[in-house]
Amino acid sequence: MSQEYRLEHDSLGEVRVPADKYWGAQTERSRNNFPIGVGREPMPVEIIRAFAVLKAAAARANRELKPVKMTDDKMAAICAAADEVLAGKLDGHFPLVVWQTGSGTQSNMNMNEVLAARGNEIAGSRILHPNDDVNMSQSSNDTFPAAMHIAAAEALEKRVLPAVEELAATLRRLEAENEGILKCGRTHLQDATPIRFSQEISGWRASLEKDAELIRMAVRPLLSLALGGTAVGTGLNAPAGFDALVAEKIAQASGLPFVTAENKFHALTSRDEMVFAHGALKALACDLMKIANDVRWLASGPRLGLGEITIPENEPGSSIMPGKVNPTQCEQVTMVAAQVMGNDVAVGIAASQGNFELNVFMPVCAYNFLQSARLLADSMHAFNDRCVSGIKANREKMAENVRRSLMLVTALNPVIGYEKAAKTAQKAHRDGTGLKEACVALGFLTEAEFDAAFHPEEMA
């Protein structure tokens, strides 16, 4: 079947647009002018949903402040169309990619055109104009940064934090279940004094809890919205009070306490809140990298590695070695962490490109931020369900390693001193004996004195 088209127009003239799509001339121009990564890097759906929330809130605010121009019928049509966007019913009508104008103007117009066309269809007449009605009291320059903040705050609050808490809860359970199990501690990948397995798990758990605290701190600056600044921060063409009222409407719709930004000139040109918040995501990625590496080291083997824990066997690990099983969930976590660390560089560079009254790297900043949030949340869910929840301590191996550890000699420091204790450990290692045999052979303690001083379980 041949594609049917209709003619749409904008300030540059007429454009042919696919007849079955709600978008208009400006969206079509962008679709044709930026065939970059098409199908691979579309504008994040979180931004599209945030725009729908924003446009409905703006219509409601305009209805109160500009009732002659924003009538009940217009507001109802915009809000009804926006609800369909939020429900995912119009996903096929947002074709634009990240690699477009740095202000996100075309994505703002894409939303304006779709809501106008679908809203007119709902109303049964052409009552909406993309610019005059859907974009009333707004500019791309204040809507896109506002959409970024809405999408970022919701991603952190509704996706990342619940995933962190789920994983932390599993670690709390494991911590309680493994209380009292003594194992070898390790520093520099070398044997160290003993700890309890529950203490080791508590370090993982506390890291995640601290990350959650940092993310919650990072959400707060994102709750300030640029809306009301319009083109350059002066608020030209927006009625008095629009900025505070539209933020209030967005807060009501989202359930998050959004407010208007105090300084719109800052809100349009600076992306420091995104950098700060992504830094919290990077901190989480760093801790997840550490935890996943610890898990795969402890599970290494099954016979020739540390083998102090077992983890679920999810799939065969080799096309040539029968019976091999690999720590694949640990590997996905560490790869996701690497991606997030790379994204942090992109977010930082993008945020540095605020020239005069506008940042023009906003789409790539939003894209990398939201990818990080999405990947981390999904990764933690999979890691929790398919690996961490099934961790089991190999008590026999842990006990054996504690018995063989030369660093238990640290318990003798108060009795024979550091230098004699070091000589004891060196002799035991050199001779392949235990610490007791070495200490007695060196004449530092009798067997009875050694037994009285040596209590590994008390060292943790």
Short mmCIF file of C-alpha atoms in Angstrom, two decimals:
data_model
loop_
_atom_site.label_atom_id
_atom_site.label_comp_id
_atom_site.label_asym_id
_atom_site.label_seq_id
_atom_site.Cartn_x
_atom_site.Cartn_y
_atom_site.Cartn_z
CA MET A 1 0.00 0.00 0.00
CA SER A 2 1.24 3.46 -0.87
CA GLN A 3 1.51 5.97 1.96
CA GLU A 4 -1.15 8.67 1.94
CA TYR A 5 -0.23 12.23 2.92
CA ARG A 6 -1.89 15.46 3.89
CA LEU A 7 -0.54 18.99 3.58
CA GLU A 8 0.39 20.89 6.73
CA HIS A 9 2.02 24.28 6.94
CA ASP A 10 4.26 26.26 9.27
CA SER A 11 6.11 29.58 9.00
CA LEU A 12 8.42 28.12 6.31
CA GLY A 13 5.65 26.85 4.09
CA GLU A 14 3.83 23.62 3.30
CA VAL A 15 4.99 20.13 4.28
CA ARG A 16 3.63 16.70 3.38
CA VAL A 17 2.80 14.71 6.52
CA PRO A 18 1.70 11.04 6.73
CA ALA A 19 -2.10 11.15 6.76
CA ASP A 20 -2.43 8.66 9.61
CA LYS A 21 -0.25 10.66 12.05
CA TYR A 22 -1.26 13.45 14.38
CA TRP A 23 1.99 15.36 14.12
CA GLY A 24 2.31 18.44 11.94
CA ALA A 25 4.77 20.37 9.81
CA GLN A 26 7.45 21.13 12.38
CA THR A 27 7.63 17.52 13.55
CA GLU A 28 7.88 16.33 9.95
CA ARG A 29 10.68 18.76 9.18
CA SER A 30 12.65 17.51 12.19
CA ARG A 31 11.96 13.89 11.24
CA ASN A 32 13.44 14.54 7.79
CA ASN A 33 16.29 16.81 8.86
CA PHE A 34 17.72 14.59 11.60
CA PRO A 35 17.91 10.99 10.32
CA ILE A 36 20.45 10.22 13.04
CA GLY A 37 20.17 7.03 15.04
CA VAL A 38 16.60 6.66 13.84
CA GLY A 39 14.91 3.79 15.65
CA ARG A 40 17.78 3.57 18.12
CA GLU A 41 17.78 6.79 20.12
CA PRO A 42 14.22 8.17 20.15
CA MET A 43 13.34 10.93 22.56
CA PRO A 44 12.89 9.09 25.88
CA VAL A 45 9.31 8.09 26.61
CA GLU A 46 9.73 9.61 30.07
CA ILE A 47 10.17 13.03 28.44
CA ILE A 48 7.07 12.50 26.30
CA ARG A 49 5.01 11.56 29.37
CA ALA A 50 6.42 14.56 31.29
CA PHE A 51 5.42 16.85 28.43
CA ALA A 52 1.87 15.47 28.58
CA VAL A 53 1.67 16.23 32.31
CA LEU A 54 3.11 19.68 31.69
CA LYS A 55 0.75 20.59 28.81
CA ALA A 56 -2.35 19.53 30.72
CA ALA A 57 -1.20 21.53 33.75
CA ALA A 58 -0.51 24.56 31.56
CA ALA A 59 -3.99 24.33 30.04
CA ARG A 60 -5.54 24.26 33.50
CA ALA A 61 -3.43 27.18 34.70
CA ASN A 62 -4.24 29.19 31.57
CA ARG A 63 -7.93 28.45 32.07
CA GLU A 64 -7.72 30.24 35.44
CA LEU A 65 -5.48 33.08 34.30
CA LYS A 66 -6.54 33.64 30.67
CA PRO A 67 -10.14 32.39 30.55
CA VAL A 68 -11.02 34.32 27.39
CA LYS A 69 -8.35 32.56 25.35
CA MET A 70 -8.26 29.20 27.16
CA THR A 71 -11.90 28.17 27.19
CA ASP A 72 -13.37 25.16 28.96
CA ASP A 73 -13.69 23.33 25.63
CA LYS A 74 -10.05 23.94 24.72
CA MET A 75 -8.79 22.91 28.14
CA ALA A 76 -10.89 19.75 28.12
CA ALA A 77 -9.66 18.77 24.66
CA ILE A 78 -5.99 19.32 25.57
CA CYS A 79 -6.34 17.39 28.83
CA ALA A 80 -8.19 14.50 27.18
CA ALA A 81 -5.49 14.17 24.52
CA ALA A 82 -2.77 14.44 27.17
CA ASP A 83 -4.40 11.61 29.12
CA GLU A 84 -4.14 9.42 26.02
CA VAL A 85 -0.43 10.24 25.76
CA LEU A 86 0.03 9.28 29.41
CA ALA A 87 -1.82 6.01 28.78
CA GLY A 88 0.54 5.18 25.90
CA LYS A 89 -2.22 5.30 23.32
CA LEU A 90 -0.41 7.81 21.10
CA ASP A 91 3.15 6.47 21.30
CA GLY A 92 3.37 6.04 17.53
CA HIS A 93 2.97 9.77 17.03
CA PHE A 94 6.28 10.85 18.60
CA PRO A 95 8.94 9.91 16.04
CA LEU A 96 11.71 12.37 16.86
CA VAL A 97 15.20 11.41 17.96
CA VAL A 98 17.51 12.78 20.63
CA TRP A 99 19.85 14.21 18.00
CA GLN A 100 17.86 17.33 17.08
CA THR A 101 17.96 20.94 18.14
CA GLY A 102 19.72 21.29 21.50
CA SER A 103 16.76 23.13 23.02
CA GLY A 104 14.35 20.28 22.30
CA THR A 105 12.14 22.71 20.36
CA GLN A 106 10.98 20.09 17.88
CA SER A 107 9.92 17.71 20.63
CA ASN A 108 7.94 20.49 22.28
CA MET A 109 6.27 21.21 18.93
CA ASN A 110 5.74 17.50 18.34
CA MET A 111 3.71 17.40 21.55
CA ASN A 112 1.90 20.64 20.68
CA GLU A 113 0.94 19.33 17.25
CA VAL A 114 -0.20 15.93 18.46
CA LEU A 115 -2.29 17.32 21.31
CA ALA A 116 -3.85 19.91 18.99
CA ALA A 117 -4.71 17.38 16.29
CA ARG A 118 -6.01 14.73 18.65
CA GLY A 119 -7.73 17.34 20.83
CA ASN A 120 -9.55 18.73 17.79
CA GLU A 121 -10.61 15.21 16.89
CA ILE A 122 -11.97 14.68 20.39
CA ALA A 123 -13.74 18.05 20.34
CA GLY A 124 -15.19 17.42 16.90
CA SER A 125 -13.97 20.75 15.55
CA ARG A 126 -10.74 22.68 14.99
CA ILE A 127 -10.64 24.65 18.21
CA LEU A 128 -6.94 24.11 19.04
CA HIS A 129 -3.83 25.60 17.44
CA PRO A 130 -0.48 24.01 18.40
CA ASN A 131 1.23 27.30 19.21
CA ASP A 132 -1.59 29.60 20.25
CA ASP A 133 -3.43 27.15 22.48
CA VAL A 134 -1.37 24.09 23.47
CA ASN A 135 1.79 26.18 23.83
CA MET A 136 0.00 29.14 25.46
CA SER A 137 2.17 30.99 28.04
CA GLN A 138 5.10 28.70 27.24
CA SER A 139 8.26 28.42 25.17
CA SER A 140 10.30 25.39 24.20
CA ASN A 141 13.05 27.01 26.24
CA ASP A 142 11.16 26.66 29.51
CA THR A 143 9.07 23.57 28.75
CA PHE A 144 11.93 21.24 27.84
CA PRO A 145 13.98 21.88 31.02
CA ALA A 146 10.76 21.54 33.03
CA ALA A 147 9.99 18.23 31.32
CA MET A 148 13.54 17.08 32.09
CA HIS A 149 13.06 17.81 35.78
CA ILE A 150 9.66 16.13 35.90
CA ALA A 151 10.97 13.02 34.14
CA ALA A 152 14.16 12.87 36.22
CA ALA A 153 12.42 13.33 39.58
CA GLU A 154 9.80 10.71 38.74
CA ALA A 155 12.47 8.27 37.53
CA LEU A 156 14.36 8.60 40.80
CA GLU A 157 11.34 8.51 43.08
CA LYS A 158 9.26 5.90 41.30
CA ARG A 159 11.85 3.60 39.72
CA VAL A 160 15.33 3.87 41.21
CA LEU A 161 14.54 4.30 44.91
CA PRO A 162 12.05 1.38 45.05
CA ALA A 163 14.64 -0.86 43.36
CA VAL A 164 17.32 0.20 45.85
CA GLU A 165 14.99 -0.51 48.77
CA GLU A 166 14.07 -3.93 47.37
CA LEU A 167 17.73 -4.94 47.13
CA ALA A 168 18.54 -3.49 50.54
CA ALA A 169 15.64 -5.44 52.06
CA THR A 170 17.03 -8.68 50.65
CA LEU A 171 20.42 -7.86 52.13
CA ARG A 172 18.82 -7.16 55.51
CA ARG A 173 17.26 -10.64 55.38
CA LEU A 174 20.59 -12.25 54.46
CA GLU A 175 22.31 -10.28 57.20
CA ALA A 176 19.97 -11.75 59.81
CA GLU A 177 20.17 -15.27 58.39
CA ASN A 178 23.98 -15.30 58.43
CA GLU A 179 24.56 -13.81 61.86
CA GLY A 180 27.42 -15.50 63.71
CA ILE A 181 29.09 -17.15 60.70
CA LEU A 182 32.81 -16.39 60.93
CA LYS A 183 34.80 -15.91 57.73
CA CYS A 184 38.08 -14.49 56.56
CA GLY A 185 38.20 -10.76 55.95
CA ARG A 186 40.21 -9.48 52.99
CA THR A 187 42.00 -6.24 52.22
CA HIS A 188 44.05 -5.59 49.06
CA LEU A 189 42.70 -8.98 47.87
CA GLN A 190 44.88 -10.51 50.61
CA ASP A 191 43.91 -12.35 53.78
CA ALA A 192 42.97 -10.10 56.68
CA THR A 193 41.51 -10.56 60.15
CA PRO A 194 38.20 -12.42 60.41
CA ILE A 195 34.74 -10.90 60.25
CA ARG A 196 31.26 -12.30 60.42
CA PHE A 197 29.53 -12.87 57.10
CA SER A 198 26.64 -10.79 58.41
CA GLN A 199 29.06 -7.90 58.92
CA GLU A 200 30.25 -8.16 55.34
CA ILE A 201 26.65 -8.14 54.12
CA SER A 202 25.91 -5.16 56.35
CA GLY A 203 28.52 -3.18 54.45
CA TRP A 204 26.69 -3.86 51.19
CA ARG A 205 23.36 -2.98 52.77
CA ALA A 206 24.62 0.24 54.34
CA SER A 207 26.11 1.35 51.01
CA LEU A 208 22.71 1.05 49.34
CA GLU A 209 21.00 2.87 52.19
CA LYS A 210 23.49 5.71 51.91
CA ASP A 211 22.97 5.82 48.14
CA ALA A 212 19.21 6.09 48.69
CA GLU A 213 19.80 8.98 51.08
CA LEU A 214 21.95 10.76 48.50
CA ILE A 215 19.37 10.23 45.77
CA ARG A 216 16.62 11.66 47.97
CA MET A 217 18.80 14.70 48.56
CA ALA A 218 19.31 15.00 44.80
CA VAL A 219 15.59 14.90 44.05
CA ARG A 220 14.90 18.13 45.92
CA PRO A 221 16.65 20.51 43.48
CA LEU A 222 14.87 18.80 40.58
CA LEU A 223 11.52 19.87 42.00
CA SER A 224 12.12 23.46 40.82
CA LEU A 225 10.62 24.07 37.38
CA ALA A 226 11.63 26.54 34.67
CA LEU A 227 8.05 26.99 33.42
CA GLY A 228 7.06 30.64 33.34
CA GLY A 229 10.46 31.81 32.12
CA THR A 230 9.34 31.43 28.48
CA ALA A 231 12.02 32.31 25.89
CA VAL A 232 14.89 33.88 27.85
CA GLY A 233 13.76 33.85 31.48
CA THR A 234 11.82 37.12 31.52
CA GLY A 235 8.42 35.42 31.34
CA LEU A 236 7.37 37.30 28.20
CA ASN A 237 3.80 36.37 27.11
CA ALA A 238 3.06 34.45 30.31
CA PRO A 239 0.47 35.97 32.66
CA ALA A 240 1.45 36.98 36.16
CA GLY A 241 1.33 34.02 38.52
CA PHE A 242 1.43 31.43 35.74
CA ASP A 243 4.78 30.01 36.91
CA ALA A 244 3.62 29.24 40.45
CA LEU A 245 0.18 28.02 39.38
CA VAL A 246 1.40 25.65 36.67
CA ALA A 247 3.94 24.16 39.10
CA GLU A 248 1.10 23.62 41.56
CA LYS A 249 -0.95 21.84 38.88
CA ILE A 250 2.00 19.62 37.97
CA ALA A 251 2.51 18.76 41.65
CA GLN A 252 -1.13 17.75 41.93
CA ALA A 253 -0.94 15.56 38.83
CA SER A 254 2.37 13.89 39.65
CA GLY A 255 2.16 13.55 43.41
CA LEU A 256 5.59 15.18 43.76
CA PRO A 257 5.99 18.64 45.37
CA PHE A 258 7.09 20.63 42.33
CA VAL A 259 7.49 24.40 42.71
CA THR A 260 8.46 27.23 40.40
CA ALA A 261 12.15 28.03 40.12
CA GLU A 262 13.14 31.20 41.95
CA ASN A 263 15.41 32.39 39.14
CA LYS A 264 14.23 31.56 35.64
CA PHE A 265 17.44 32.80 34.02
CA HIS A 266 19.29 30.10 35.92
CA ALA A 267 16.55 27.55 35.25
CA LEU A 268 16.80 27.96 31.47
CA THR A 269 20.57 27.93 31.10
CA SER A 270 21.94 25.76 33.92
CA ARG A 271 21.60 22.02 34.23
CA ASP A 272 23.41 21.80 37.55
CA GLU A 273 20.51 19.97 39.21
CA MET A 274 20.77 17.19 36.62
CA VAL A 275 24.52 16.92 37.15
CA PHE A 276 24.07 16.72 40.92
CA ALA A 277 21.34 14.10 40.66
CA HIS A 278 23.27 12.01 38.15
CA GLY A 279 26.21 12.15 40.53
CA ALA A 280 24.02 10.31 43.03
CA LEU A 281 23.23 7.73 40.35
CA LYS A 282 26.95 7.36 39.68
CA ALA A 283 27.56 6.82 43.39
CA LEU A 284 24.95 4.06 43.33
CA ALA A 285 26.60 2.55 40.25
CA CYS A 286 29.97 2.55 42.02
CA ASP A 287 28.55 0.72 45.03
CA LEU A 288 26.71 -1.77 42.83
CA MET A 289 29.96 -2.43 40.97
CA LYS A 290 31.65 -3.16 44.30
CA ILE A 291 28.86 -5.39 45.61
CA ALA A 292 28.57 -7.39 42.38
CA ASN A 293 32.34 -7.88 42.25
CA ASP A 294 32.37 -9.05 45.88
CA VAL A 295 29.62 -11.56 45.14
CA ARG A 296 31.35 -13.03 42.11
CA TRP A 297 34.70 -13.21 43.90
CA LEU A 298 33.13 -14.97 46.89
CA ALA A 299 31.28 -17.36 44.56
CA SER A 300 34.32 -18.03 42.36
CA GLY A 301 35.15 -21.64 41.72
CA PRO A 302 33.34 -23.86 42.27
CA ARG A 303 36.46 -25.77 43.34
CA LEU A 304 39.45 -23.60 42.50
CA GLY A 305 38.21 -20.19 43.59
CA LEU A 306 37.16 -18.76 46.94
CA GLY A 307 33.91 -20.69 46.94
CA GLU A 308 32.68 -19.14 50.19
CA ILE A 309 29.17 -18.61 48.86
CA THR A 310 26.95 -20.16 46.24
CA ILE A 311 24.64 -18.18 43.96
CA PRO A 312 21.75 -19.33 41.75
CA GLU A 313 22.65 -21.17 38.56
CA ASN A 314 20.61 -19.39 35.90
CA GLU A 315 21.97 -20.68 32.58
CA PRO A 316 24.80 -22.72 31.09
CA GLY A 317 28.00 -20.69 30.98
CA SER A 318 29.94 -22.13 28.10
CA SER A 319 29.42 -23.41 24.58
CA ILE A 320 32.40 -25.75 24.95
CA MET A 321 32.84 -26.53 28.66
CA PRO A 322 29.99 -28.76 29.84
CA GLY A 323 28.62 -27.98 33.29
CA LYS A 324 30.17 -24.53 33.51
CA VAL A 325 27.98 -21.87 35.14
CA ASN A 326 28.97 -18.21 35.30
CA PRO A 327 27.99 -15.27 37.59
CA THR A 328 26.05 -13.58 34.79
CA GLN A 329 23.90 -11.38 37.00
CA CYS A 330 27.03 -9.92 38.56
CA GLU A 331 28.32 -9.25 35.07
CA GLN A 332 25.19 -7.40 33.96
CA VAL A 333 25.38 -5.21 37.06
CA THR A 334 29.01 -4.31 36.44
CA MET A 335 28.33 -3.54 32.76
CA VAL A 336 25.39 -1.32 33.70
CA ALA A 337 27.60 0.44 36.24
CA ALA A 338 30.21 1.09 33.55
CA GLN A 339 27.52 2.55 31.26
CA VAL A 340 26.24 4.84 34.03
CA MET A 341 29.76 6.07 34.74
CA GLY A 342 30.14 6.88 31.05
CA ASN A 343 26.76 8.59 30.99
CA ASP A 344 27.92 10.79 33.85
CA VAL A 345 30.61 12.23 31.60
CA ALA A 346 28.05 13.01 28.89
CA VAL A 347 25.67 14.64 31.38
CA GLY A 348 28.47 16.80 32.77
CA ILE A 349 29.71 17.94 29.38
CA ALA A 350 26.14 18.66 28.22
CA ALA A 351 25.45 20.71 31.33
CA SER A 352 28.55 22.82 30.71
CA GLN A 353 27.17 24.08 27.40
CA GLY A 354 24.90 26.81 28.67
CA ASN A 355 25.52 29.83 26.44
CA PHE A 356 24.02 33.13 27.57
CA GLU A 357 20.29 32.48 28.21
CA LEU A 358 19.93 28.82 27.19
CA ASN A 359 21.54 25.43 27.42
CA VAL A 360 21.46 23.76 24.01
CA PHE A 361 22.53 20.22 24.96
CA MET A 362 19.32 19.34 26.79
CA PRO A 363 18.14 16.28 24.79
CA VAL A 364 21.43 14.41 25.20
CA CYS A 365 21.55 15.35 28.89
CA ALA A 366 18.04 14.00 29.42
CA TYR A 367 18.71 10.89 27.33
CA ASN A 368 21.77 9.83 29.31
CA PHE A 369 20.23 10.67 32.68
CA LEU A 370 17.07 8.70 32.03
CA GLN A 371 18.98 5.78 30.54
CA SER A 372 21.05 5.60 33.72
CA ALA A 373 17.97 5.63 35.93
CA ARG A 374 16.21 3.02 33.81
CA LEU A 375 19.23 0.71 33.58
CA LEU A 376 20.02 0.90 37.29
CA ALA A 377 16.44 0.15 38.32
CA ASP A 378 16.10 -2.78 35.92
CA SER A 379 19.55 -4.09 36.80
CA MET A 380 18.85 -4.05 40.54
CA HIS A 381 15.55 -5.87 40.12
CA ALA A 382 17.24 -8.63 38.08
CA PHE A 383 20.25 -8.83 40.41
CA ASN A 384 17.97 -9.09 43.43
CA ASP A 385 15.59 -11.69 42.00
CA ARG A 386 18.10 -13.87 40.13
CA CYS A 387 21.20 -13.69 42.29
CA VAL A 388 21.24 -11.95 45.67
CA SER A 389 18.04 -13.51 47.00
CA GLY A 390 19.58 -16.96 46.46
CA ILE A 391 23.00 -16.38 48.09
CA LYS A 392 23.96 -19.20 50.44
CA ALA A 393 26.97 -19.30 52.73
CA ASN A 394 29.37 -22.22 52.34
CA ARG A 395 29.96 -22.57 56.07
CA GLU A 396 32.52 -25.37 55.75
CA LYS A 397 34.66 -23.41 53.29
CA MET A 398 34.45 -20.26 55.39
CA ALA A 399 35.50 -22.13 58.53
CA GLU A 400 38.36 -23.82 56.69
CA ASN A 401 39.64 -20.50 55.37
CA VAL A 402 39.48 -18.95 58.83
CA ARG A 403 41.53 -21.83 60.26
CA ARG A 404 44.13 -21.48 57.51
CA SER A 405 44.39 -17.69 57.66
CA LEU A 406 47.78 -16.39 58.78
CA MET A 407 46.28 -13.04 59.72
CA LEU A 408 44.76 -14.61 62.83
CA VAL A 409 48.21 -13.96 64.22
CA THR A 410 47.01 -10.40 64.84
CA ALA A 411 45.34 -11.77 67.98
CA LEU A 412 48.83 -12.43 69.39
CA ASN A 413 50.03 -8.82 69.03
CA PRO A 414 49.04 -7.82 72.58
CA VAL A 415 50.78 -10.92 73.98
CA ILE A 416 54.05 -11.28 72.03
CA GLY A 417 54.23 -8.00 70.12
CA TYR A 418 54.05 -7.11 66.43
CA GLU A 419 57.55 -8.25 65.40
CA LYS A 420 57.31 -11.69 67.00
CA ALA A 421 53.81 -12.11 65.59
CA ALA A 422 55.14 -11.25 62.12
CA LYS A 423 57.92 -13.83 62.49
CA THR A 424 55.33 -16.40 63.56
CA ALA A 425 53.20 -15.76 60.45
CA GLN A 426 56.24 -15.81 58.16
CA LYS A 427 57.48 -19.12 59.57
CA ALA A 428 54.05 -20.73 59.34
CA HIS A 429 53.72 -19.59 55.72
CA ARG A 430 57.24 -20.73 54.84
CA ASP A 431 56.89 -24.12 56.51
CA GLY A 432 53.29 -24.77 55.56
CA THR A 433 52.27 -25.21 59.19
CA GLY A 434 49.70 -23.61 61.45
CA LEU A 435 50.31 -20.55 63.59
CA LYS A 436 50.38 -22.58 66.78
CA GLU A 437 53.15 -24.85 65.59
CA ALA A 438 55.22 -21.90 64.35
CA CYS A 439 54.77 -19.85 67.55
CA VAL A 440 55.72 -22.76 69.80
CA ALA A 441 58.67 -23.72 67.59
CA LEU A 442 59.99 -20.16 67.79
CA GLY A 443 59.69 -20.32 71.59
CA PHE A 444 57.41 -17.33 71.85
CA LEU A 445 54.59 -19.19 73.68
CA THR A 446 53.82 -22.60 75.05
CA GLU A 447 50.90 -24.54 73.64
CA ALA A 448 48.81 -23.68 76.70
CA GLU A 449 49.71 -19.98 76.45
CA PHE A 450 48.88 -19.96 72.75
CA ASP A 451 45.48 -21.58 73.35
CA ALA A 452 44.69 -19.08 76.08
CA ALA A 453 45.49 -16.10 73.80
CA PHE A 454 44.08 -17.36 70.51
CA HIS A 455 40.31 -16.95 70.04
CA PRO A 456 39.47 -16.15 66.39
CA GLU A 457 35.74 -15.89 67.08
CA GLU A 458 36.41 -12.95 69.40
CA MET A 459 38.31 -11.04 66.73
CA ALA A 460 35.08 -10.16 64.86
#
